[in-house]
PDB file of C-alpha atoms in Angstrom:
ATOM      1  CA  UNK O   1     145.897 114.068 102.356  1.00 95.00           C
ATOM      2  CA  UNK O   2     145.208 110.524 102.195  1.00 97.00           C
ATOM      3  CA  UNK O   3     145.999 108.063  99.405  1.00 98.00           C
ATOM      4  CA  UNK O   4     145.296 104.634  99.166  1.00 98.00           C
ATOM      5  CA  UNK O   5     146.109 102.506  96.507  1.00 98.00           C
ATOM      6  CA  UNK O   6     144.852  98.810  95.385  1.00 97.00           C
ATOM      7  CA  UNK O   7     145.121  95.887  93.623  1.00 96.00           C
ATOM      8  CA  UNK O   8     141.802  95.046  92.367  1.00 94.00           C
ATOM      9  CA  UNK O   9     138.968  97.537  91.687  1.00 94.00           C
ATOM     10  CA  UNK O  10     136.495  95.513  94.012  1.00 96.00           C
ATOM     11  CA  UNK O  11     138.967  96.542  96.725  1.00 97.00           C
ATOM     12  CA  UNK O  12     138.456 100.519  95.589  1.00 98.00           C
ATOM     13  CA  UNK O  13     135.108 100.012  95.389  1.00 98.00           C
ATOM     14  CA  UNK O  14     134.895  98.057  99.080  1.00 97.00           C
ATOM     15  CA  UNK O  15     137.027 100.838 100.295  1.00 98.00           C
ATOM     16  CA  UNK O  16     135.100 103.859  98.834  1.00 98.00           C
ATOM     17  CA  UNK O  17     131.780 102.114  99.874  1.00 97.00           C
ATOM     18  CA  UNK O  18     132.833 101.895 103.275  1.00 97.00           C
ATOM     19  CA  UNK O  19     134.476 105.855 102.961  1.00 98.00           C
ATOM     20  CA  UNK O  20     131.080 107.117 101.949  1.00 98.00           C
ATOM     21  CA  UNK O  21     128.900 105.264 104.831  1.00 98.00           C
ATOM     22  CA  UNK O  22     131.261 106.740 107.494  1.00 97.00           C
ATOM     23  CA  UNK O  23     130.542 110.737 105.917  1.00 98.00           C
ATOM     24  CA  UNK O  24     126.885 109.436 105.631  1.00 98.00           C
ATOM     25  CA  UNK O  25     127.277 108.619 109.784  1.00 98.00           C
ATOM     26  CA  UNK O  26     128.849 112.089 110.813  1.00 97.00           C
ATOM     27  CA  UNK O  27     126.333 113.828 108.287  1.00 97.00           C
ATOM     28  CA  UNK O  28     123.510 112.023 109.982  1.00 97.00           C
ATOM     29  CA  UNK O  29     123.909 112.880 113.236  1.00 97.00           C
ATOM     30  CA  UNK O  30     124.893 116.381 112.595  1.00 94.00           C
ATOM     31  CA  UNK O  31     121.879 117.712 110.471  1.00 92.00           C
ATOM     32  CA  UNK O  32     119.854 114.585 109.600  1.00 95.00           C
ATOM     33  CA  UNK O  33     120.689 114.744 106.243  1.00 95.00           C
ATOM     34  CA  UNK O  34     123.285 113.936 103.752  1.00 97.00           C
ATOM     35  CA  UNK O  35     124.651 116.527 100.885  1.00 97.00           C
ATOM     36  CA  UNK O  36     126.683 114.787  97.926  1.00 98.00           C
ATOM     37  CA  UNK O  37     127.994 116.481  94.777  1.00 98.00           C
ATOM     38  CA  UNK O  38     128.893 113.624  92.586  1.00 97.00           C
ATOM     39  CA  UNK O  39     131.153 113.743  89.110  1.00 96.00           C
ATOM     40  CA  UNK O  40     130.586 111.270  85.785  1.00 94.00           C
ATOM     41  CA  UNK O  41     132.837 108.635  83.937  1.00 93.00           C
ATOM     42  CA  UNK O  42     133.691 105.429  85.942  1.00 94.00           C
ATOM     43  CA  UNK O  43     132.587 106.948  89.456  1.00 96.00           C
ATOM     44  CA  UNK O  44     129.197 106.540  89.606  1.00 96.00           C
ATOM     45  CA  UNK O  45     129.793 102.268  88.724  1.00 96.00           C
ATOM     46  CA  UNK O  46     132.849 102.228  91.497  1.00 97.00           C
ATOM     47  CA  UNK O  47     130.263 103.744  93.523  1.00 97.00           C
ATOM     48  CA  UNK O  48     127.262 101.628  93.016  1.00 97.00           C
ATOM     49  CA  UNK O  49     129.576  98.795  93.665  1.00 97.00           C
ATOM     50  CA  UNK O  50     130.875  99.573  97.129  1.00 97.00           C
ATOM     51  CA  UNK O  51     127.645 100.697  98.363  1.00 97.00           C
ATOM     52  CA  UNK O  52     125.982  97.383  97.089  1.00 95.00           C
ATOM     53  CA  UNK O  53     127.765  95.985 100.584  1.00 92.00           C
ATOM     54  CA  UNK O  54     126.587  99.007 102.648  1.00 94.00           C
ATOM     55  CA  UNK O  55     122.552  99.161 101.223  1.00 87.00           C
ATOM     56  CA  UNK O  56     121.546  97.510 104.888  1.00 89.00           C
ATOM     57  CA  UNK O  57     123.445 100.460 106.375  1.00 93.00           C
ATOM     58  CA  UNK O  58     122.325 103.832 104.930  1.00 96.00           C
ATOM     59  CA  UNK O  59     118.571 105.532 104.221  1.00 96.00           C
ATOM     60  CA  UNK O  60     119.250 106.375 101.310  1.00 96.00           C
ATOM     61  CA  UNK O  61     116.051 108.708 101.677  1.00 95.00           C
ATOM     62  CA  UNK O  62     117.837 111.180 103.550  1.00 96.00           C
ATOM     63  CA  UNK O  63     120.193 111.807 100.637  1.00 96.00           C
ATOM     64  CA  UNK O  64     120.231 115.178  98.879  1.00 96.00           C
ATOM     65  CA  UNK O  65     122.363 114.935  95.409  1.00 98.00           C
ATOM     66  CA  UNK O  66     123.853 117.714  93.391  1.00 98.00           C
ATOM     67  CA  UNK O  67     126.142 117.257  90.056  1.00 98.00           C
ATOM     68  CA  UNK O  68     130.141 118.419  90.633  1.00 98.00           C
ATOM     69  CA  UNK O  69     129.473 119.310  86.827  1.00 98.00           C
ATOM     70  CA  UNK O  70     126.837 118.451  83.862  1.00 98.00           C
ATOM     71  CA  UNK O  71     126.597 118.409  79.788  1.00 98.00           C
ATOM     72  CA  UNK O  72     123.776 120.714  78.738  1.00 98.00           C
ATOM     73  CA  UNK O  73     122.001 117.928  77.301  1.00 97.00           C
ATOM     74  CA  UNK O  74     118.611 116.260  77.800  1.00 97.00           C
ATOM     75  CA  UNK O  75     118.574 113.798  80.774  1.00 97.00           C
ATOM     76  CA  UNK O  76     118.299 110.690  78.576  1.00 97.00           C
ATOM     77  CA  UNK O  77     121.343 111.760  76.251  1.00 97.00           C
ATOM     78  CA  UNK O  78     124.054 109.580  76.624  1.00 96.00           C
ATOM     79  CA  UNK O  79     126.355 112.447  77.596  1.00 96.00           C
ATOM     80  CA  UNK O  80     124.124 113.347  80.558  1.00 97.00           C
ATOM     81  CA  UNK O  81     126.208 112.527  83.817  1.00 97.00           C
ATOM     82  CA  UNK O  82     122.257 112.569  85.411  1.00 97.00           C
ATOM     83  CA  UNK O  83     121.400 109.349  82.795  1.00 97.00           C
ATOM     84  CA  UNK O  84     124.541 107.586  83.723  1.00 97.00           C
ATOM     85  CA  UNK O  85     123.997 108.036  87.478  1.00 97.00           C
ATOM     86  CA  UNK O  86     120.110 106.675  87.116  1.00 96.00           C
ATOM     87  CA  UNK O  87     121.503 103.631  85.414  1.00 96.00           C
ATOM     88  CA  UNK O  88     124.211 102.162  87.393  1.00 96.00           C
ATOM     89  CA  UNK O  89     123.669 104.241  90.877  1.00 96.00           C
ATOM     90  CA  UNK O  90     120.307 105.729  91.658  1.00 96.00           C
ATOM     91  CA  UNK O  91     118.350 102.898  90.309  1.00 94.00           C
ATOM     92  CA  UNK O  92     120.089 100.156  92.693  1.00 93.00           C
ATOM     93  CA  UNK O  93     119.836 102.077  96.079  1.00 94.00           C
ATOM     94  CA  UNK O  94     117.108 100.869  97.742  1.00 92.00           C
ATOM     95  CA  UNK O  95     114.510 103.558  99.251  1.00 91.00           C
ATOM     96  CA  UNK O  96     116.314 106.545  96.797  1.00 92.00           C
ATOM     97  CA  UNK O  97     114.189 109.151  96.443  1.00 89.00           C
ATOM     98  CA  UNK O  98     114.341 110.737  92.986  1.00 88.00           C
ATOM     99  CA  UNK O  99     112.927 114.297  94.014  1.00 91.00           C
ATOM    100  CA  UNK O 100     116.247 114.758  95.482  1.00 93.00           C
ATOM    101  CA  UNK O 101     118.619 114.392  92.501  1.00 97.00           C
ATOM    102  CA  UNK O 102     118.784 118.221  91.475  1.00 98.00           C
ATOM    103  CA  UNK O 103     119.287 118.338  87.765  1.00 98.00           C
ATOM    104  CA  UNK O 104     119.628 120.595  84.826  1.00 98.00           C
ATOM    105  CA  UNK O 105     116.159 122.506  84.064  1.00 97.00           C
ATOM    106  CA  UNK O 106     115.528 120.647  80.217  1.00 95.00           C
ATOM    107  CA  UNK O 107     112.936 123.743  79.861  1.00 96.00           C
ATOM    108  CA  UNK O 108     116.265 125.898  78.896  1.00 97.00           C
ATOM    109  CA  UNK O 109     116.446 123.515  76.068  1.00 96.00           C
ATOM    110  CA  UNK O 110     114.105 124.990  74.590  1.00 94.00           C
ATOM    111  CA  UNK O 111     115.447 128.234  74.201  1.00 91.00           C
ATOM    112  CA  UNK O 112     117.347 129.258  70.492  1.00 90.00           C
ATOM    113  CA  UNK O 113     120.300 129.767  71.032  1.00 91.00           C
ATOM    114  CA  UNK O 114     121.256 127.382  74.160  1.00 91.00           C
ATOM    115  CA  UNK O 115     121.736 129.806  76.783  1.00 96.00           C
ATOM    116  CA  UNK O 116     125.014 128.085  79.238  1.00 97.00           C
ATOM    117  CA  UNK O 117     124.475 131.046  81.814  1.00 97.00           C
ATOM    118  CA  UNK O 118     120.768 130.232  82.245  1.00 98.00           C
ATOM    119  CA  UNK O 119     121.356 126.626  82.936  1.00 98.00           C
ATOM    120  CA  UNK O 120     124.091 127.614  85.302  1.00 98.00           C
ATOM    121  CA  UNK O 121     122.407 130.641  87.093  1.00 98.00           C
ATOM    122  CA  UNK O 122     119.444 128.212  87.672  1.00 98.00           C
ATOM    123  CA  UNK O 123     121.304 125.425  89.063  1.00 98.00           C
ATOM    124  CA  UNK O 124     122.431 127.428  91.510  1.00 96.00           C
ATOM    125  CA  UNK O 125     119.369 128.737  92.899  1.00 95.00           C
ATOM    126  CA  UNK O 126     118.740 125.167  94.024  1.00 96.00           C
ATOM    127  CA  UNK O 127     121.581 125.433  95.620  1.00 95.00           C
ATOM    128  CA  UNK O 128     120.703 128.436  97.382  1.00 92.00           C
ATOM    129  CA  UNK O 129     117.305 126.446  98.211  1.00 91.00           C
ATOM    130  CA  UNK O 130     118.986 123.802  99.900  1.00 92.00           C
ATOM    131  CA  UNK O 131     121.927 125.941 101.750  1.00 91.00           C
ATOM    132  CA  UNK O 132     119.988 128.358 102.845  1.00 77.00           C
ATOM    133  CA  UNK O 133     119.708 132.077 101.697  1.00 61.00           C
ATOM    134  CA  UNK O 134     122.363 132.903  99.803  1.00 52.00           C
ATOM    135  CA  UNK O 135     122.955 136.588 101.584  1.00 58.00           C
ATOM    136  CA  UNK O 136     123.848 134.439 104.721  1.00 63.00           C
ATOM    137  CA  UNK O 137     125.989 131.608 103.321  1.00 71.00           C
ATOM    138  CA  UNK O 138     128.789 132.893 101.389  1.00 85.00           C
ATOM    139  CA  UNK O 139     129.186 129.111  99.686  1.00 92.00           C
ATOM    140  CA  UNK O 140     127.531 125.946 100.559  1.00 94.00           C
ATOM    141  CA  UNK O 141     129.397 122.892 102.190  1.00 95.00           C
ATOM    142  CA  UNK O 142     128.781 119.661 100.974  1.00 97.00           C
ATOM    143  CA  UNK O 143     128.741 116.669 103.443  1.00 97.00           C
ATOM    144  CA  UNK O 144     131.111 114.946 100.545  1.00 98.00           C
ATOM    145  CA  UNK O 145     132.549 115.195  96.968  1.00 98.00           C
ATOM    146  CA  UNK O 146     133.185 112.658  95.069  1.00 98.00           C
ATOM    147  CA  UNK O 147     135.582 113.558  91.976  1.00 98.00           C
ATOM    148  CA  UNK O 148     137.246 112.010  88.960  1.00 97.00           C
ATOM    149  CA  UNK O 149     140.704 113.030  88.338  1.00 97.00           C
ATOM    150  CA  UNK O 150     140.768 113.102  84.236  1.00 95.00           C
ATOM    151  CA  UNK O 151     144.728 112.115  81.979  1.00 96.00           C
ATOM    152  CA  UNK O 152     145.063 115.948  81.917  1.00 96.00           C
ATOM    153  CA  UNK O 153     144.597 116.884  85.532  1.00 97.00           C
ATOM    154  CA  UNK O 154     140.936 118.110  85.154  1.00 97.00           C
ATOM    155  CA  UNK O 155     137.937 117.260  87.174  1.00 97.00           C
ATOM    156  CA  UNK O 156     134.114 118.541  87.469  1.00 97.00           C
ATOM    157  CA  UNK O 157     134.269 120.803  83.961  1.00 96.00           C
ATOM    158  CA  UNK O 158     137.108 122.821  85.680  1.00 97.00           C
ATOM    159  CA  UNK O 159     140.122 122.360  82.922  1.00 96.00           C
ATOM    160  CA  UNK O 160     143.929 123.431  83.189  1.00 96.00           C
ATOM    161  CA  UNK O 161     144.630 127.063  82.538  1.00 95.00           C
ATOM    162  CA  UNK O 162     140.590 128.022  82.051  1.00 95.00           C
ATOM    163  CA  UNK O 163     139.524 131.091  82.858  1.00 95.00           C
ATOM    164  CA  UNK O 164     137.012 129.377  85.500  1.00 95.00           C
ATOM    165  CA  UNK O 165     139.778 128.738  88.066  1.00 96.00           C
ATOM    166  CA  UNK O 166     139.660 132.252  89.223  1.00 95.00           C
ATOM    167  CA  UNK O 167     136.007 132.365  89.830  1.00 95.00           C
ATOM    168  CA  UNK O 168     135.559 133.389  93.324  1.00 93.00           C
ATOM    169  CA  UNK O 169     132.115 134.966  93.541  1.00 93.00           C
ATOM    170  CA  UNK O 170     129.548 132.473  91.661  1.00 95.00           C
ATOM    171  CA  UNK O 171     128.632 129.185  93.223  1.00 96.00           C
ATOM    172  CA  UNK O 172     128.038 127.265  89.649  1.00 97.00           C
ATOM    173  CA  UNK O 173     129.967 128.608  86.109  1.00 98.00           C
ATOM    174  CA  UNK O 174     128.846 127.761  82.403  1.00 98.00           C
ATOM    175  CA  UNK O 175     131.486 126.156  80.278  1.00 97.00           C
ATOM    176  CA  UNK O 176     131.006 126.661  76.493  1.00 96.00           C
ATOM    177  CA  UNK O 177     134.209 125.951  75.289  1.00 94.00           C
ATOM    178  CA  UNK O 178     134.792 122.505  76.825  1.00 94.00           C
ATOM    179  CA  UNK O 179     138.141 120.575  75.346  1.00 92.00           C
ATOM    180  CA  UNK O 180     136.143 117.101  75.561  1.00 90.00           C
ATOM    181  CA  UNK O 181     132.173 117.277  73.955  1.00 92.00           C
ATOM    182  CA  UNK O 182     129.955 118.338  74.598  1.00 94.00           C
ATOM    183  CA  UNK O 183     131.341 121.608  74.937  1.00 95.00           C
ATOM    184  CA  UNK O 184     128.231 123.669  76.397  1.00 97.00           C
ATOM    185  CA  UNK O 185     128.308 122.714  80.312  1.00 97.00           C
ATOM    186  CA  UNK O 186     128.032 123.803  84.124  1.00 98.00           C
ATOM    187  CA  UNK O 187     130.507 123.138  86.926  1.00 98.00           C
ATOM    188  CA  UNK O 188     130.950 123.764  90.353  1.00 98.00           C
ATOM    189  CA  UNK O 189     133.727 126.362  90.883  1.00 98.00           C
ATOM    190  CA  UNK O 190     136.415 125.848  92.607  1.00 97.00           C
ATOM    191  CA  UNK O 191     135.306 127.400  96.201  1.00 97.00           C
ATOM    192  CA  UNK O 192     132.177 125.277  96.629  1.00 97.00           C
ATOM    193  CA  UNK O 193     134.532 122.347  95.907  1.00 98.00           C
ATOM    194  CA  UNK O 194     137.125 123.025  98.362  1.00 97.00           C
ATOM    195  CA  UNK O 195     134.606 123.833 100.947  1.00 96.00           C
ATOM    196  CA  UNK O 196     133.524 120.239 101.128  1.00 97.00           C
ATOM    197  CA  UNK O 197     133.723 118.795 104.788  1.00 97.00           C
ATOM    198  CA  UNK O 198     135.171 115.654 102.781  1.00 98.00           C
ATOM    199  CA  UNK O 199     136.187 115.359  99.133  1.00 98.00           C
ATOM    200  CA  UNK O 200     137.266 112.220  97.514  1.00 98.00           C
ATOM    201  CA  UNK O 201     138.894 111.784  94.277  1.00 98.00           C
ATOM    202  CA  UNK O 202     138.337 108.344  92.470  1.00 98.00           C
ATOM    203  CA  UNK O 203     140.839 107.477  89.766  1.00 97.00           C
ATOM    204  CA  UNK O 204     141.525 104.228  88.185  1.00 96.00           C
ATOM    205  CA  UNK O 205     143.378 103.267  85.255  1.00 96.00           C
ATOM    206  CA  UNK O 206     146.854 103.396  83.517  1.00 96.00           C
ATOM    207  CA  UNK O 207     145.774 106.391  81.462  1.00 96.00           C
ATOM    208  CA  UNK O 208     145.924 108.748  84.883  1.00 97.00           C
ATOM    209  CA  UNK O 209     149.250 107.503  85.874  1.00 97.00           C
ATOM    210  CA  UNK O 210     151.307 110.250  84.231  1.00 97.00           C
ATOM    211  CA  UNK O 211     149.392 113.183  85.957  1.00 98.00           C
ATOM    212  CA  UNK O 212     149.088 111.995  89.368  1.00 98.00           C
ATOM    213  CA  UNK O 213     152.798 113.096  90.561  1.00 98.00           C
ATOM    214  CA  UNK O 214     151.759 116.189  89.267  1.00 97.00           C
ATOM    215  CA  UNK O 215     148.574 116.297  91.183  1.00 97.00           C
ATOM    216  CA  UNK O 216     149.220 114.970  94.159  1.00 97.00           C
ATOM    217  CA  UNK O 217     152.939 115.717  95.046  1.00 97.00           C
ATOM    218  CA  UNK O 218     154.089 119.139  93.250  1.00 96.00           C
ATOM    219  CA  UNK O 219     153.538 121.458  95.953  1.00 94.00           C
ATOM    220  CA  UNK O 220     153.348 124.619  92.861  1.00 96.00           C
ATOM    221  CA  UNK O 221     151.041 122.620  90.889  1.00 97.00           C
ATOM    222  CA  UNK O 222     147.964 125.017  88.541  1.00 97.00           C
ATOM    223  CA  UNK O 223     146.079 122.129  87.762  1.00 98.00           C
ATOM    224  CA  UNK O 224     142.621 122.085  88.763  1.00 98.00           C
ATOM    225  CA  UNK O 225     142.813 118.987  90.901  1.00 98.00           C
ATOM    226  CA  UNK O 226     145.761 119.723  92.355  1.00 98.00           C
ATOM    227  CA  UNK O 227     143.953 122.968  93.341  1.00 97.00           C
ATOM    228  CA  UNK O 228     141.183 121.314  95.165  1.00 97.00           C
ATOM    229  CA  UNK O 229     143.706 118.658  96.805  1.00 96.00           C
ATOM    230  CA  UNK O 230     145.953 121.001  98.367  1.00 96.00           C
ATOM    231  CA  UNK O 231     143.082 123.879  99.574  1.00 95.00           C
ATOM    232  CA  UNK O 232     142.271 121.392 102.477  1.00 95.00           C
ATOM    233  CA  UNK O 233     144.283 118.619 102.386  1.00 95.00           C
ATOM    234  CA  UNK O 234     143.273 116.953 105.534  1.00 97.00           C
ATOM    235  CA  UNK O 235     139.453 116.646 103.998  1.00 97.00           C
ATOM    236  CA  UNK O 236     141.007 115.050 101.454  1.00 98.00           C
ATOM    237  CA  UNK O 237     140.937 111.041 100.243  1.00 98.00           C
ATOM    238  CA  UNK O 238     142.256 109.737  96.740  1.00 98.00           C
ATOM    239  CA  UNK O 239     141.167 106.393  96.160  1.00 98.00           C
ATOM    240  CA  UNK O 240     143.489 104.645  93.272  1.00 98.00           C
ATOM    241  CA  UNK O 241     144.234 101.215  91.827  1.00 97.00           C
ATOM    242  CA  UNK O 242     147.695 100.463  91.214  1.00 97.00           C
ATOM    243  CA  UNK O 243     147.535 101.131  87.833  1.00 97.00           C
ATOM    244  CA  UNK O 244     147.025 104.986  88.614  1.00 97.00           C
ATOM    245  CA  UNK O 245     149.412 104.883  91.047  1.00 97.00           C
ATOM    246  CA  UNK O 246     152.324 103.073  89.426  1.00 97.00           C
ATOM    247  CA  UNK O 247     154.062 106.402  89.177  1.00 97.00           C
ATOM    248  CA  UNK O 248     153.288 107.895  92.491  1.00 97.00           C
ATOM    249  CA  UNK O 249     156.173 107.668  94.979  1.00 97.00           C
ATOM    250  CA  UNK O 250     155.457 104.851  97.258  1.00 95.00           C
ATOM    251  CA  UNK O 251     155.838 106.964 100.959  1.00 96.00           C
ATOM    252  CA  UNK O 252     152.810 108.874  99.556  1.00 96.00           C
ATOM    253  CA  UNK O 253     150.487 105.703 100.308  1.00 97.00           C
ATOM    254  CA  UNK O 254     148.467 104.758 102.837  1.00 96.00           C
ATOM    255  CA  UNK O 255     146.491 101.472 103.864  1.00 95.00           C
ATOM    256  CA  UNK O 256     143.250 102.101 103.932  1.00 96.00           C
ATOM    257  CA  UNK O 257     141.496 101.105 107.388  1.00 93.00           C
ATOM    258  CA  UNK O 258     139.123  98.649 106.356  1.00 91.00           C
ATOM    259  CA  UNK O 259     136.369  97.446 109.130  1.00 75.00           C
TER     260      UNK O 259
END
């Protein structure tokens, strides 16, 4: 596992930037294309930041974009992690395509009562379009991952102790009982995640300083991104300001190889 730590955000955002053009590289000249799952909350700005120095560098035409997890919401709601992404990400890449941003189906909005199976059972027959048949790939693999790491250890709309972390057979889960609103939501489970080529966990802020021992150096630790750290741990980047990683033991820390 690597972990880097920095000073300023510009320097996570450089770093991460940089992170995601090198998976874009290898994904490239592998299959021509590149698969990203991406999470909500402060990512998607971090994001738009470092790849503001790489726009010269990547077709961004060639990119195929899934959600790690989204609200059942319309895509214009504020809570929509699709809205956010438009805003500060999609919307400053040059050449993005927006066909390949695979969303929620809003038609299942319409339904009375809100049906969190539908949403999920559909989202993951576009999965199956993109991966192939499902009957012959037993769980996609993303070129990349890109992850939050929320105060309480959770990431996508996998949470500590849910039921959801034992899900071994479906490729995307409803949530309707989410601890943060809205509570009706899909997620990736945990076996797409970990089968990532690359997964990358961005986490900033004082707030995630207490769980990040317990993330990223108990060996025993339940908690949902501890789960996904550990499956793989060589596929695995964290990508932390100092503020995060105040708490973290110091040997655990890397310097990231900057070009």
């Amino acid at each position: 596992m690597s972990v880097y730590s920095f000073s300023e955000g510009s320097s996570v955002a450089k770093a991460l930037g940089q992170y995601v053009k090198n998976k874009y590289d290898a994904a490239m000249a592998k299959h021509g294309k590149f698969t990203l799952a991406l999470s909500g909350g402060s990512l998607p700005k971090v994001l738009a930041e470092g790849l503001s120095q790489q726009k010269n560098n990547i077709d961004f035409s060639k990119w195929e974009v899934f959600f790690a997890d989204e609200r059942i919401v319309p895509l214009d709601d504020e809570n929509s992690n699709y809205a956010l992404c438009k805003q500060v990400l999609f919307d400053a890449l040059p050449g993005f395509v927006p066909e390949q941003v695979h969303t929620i189906d809003t038609e299942l909005l319409k339904q009375e009562p809100l049906d969190a199976q539908a949403f999920a059972d559909e989202y993951e027959k576009q999965l199956v379009h993109v991966f192939a048949n499902a009957s012959t790939v037993k769980v996609p693999v993303f070129d990349l991952m890109l992850l939050g790491c929320g105060p309480d250890g959770h990431t996508c709309s996998l949470f500590p102790d849910h039921e959801l972390l034992e899900e071994d057979v479906a490729w995307v889960a409803p949530v309707t009982d989410s601890p943060k609103p809205p509570k009706e939501r899909i997620t990736l489970t945990l076996p797409v995640v970990t089968h990532a080529l690359s997964v990358a966990f961005v986490t900033t802020g004082s707030s995630k300083q207490d769980i990040l021992p317990s993330v990223i150096e108990d060996s025993t630790s339940k908690l949902p991104s501890a789960l996904i750290a550990r499956a793989h741990p060589d596929r695995v980047s964290w990508f932390l300001d100092d503020a995060a990683s105040a708490k973290l033991d110091k040997s655990v820390l890397r310097v990231f190889p900057f070009q």
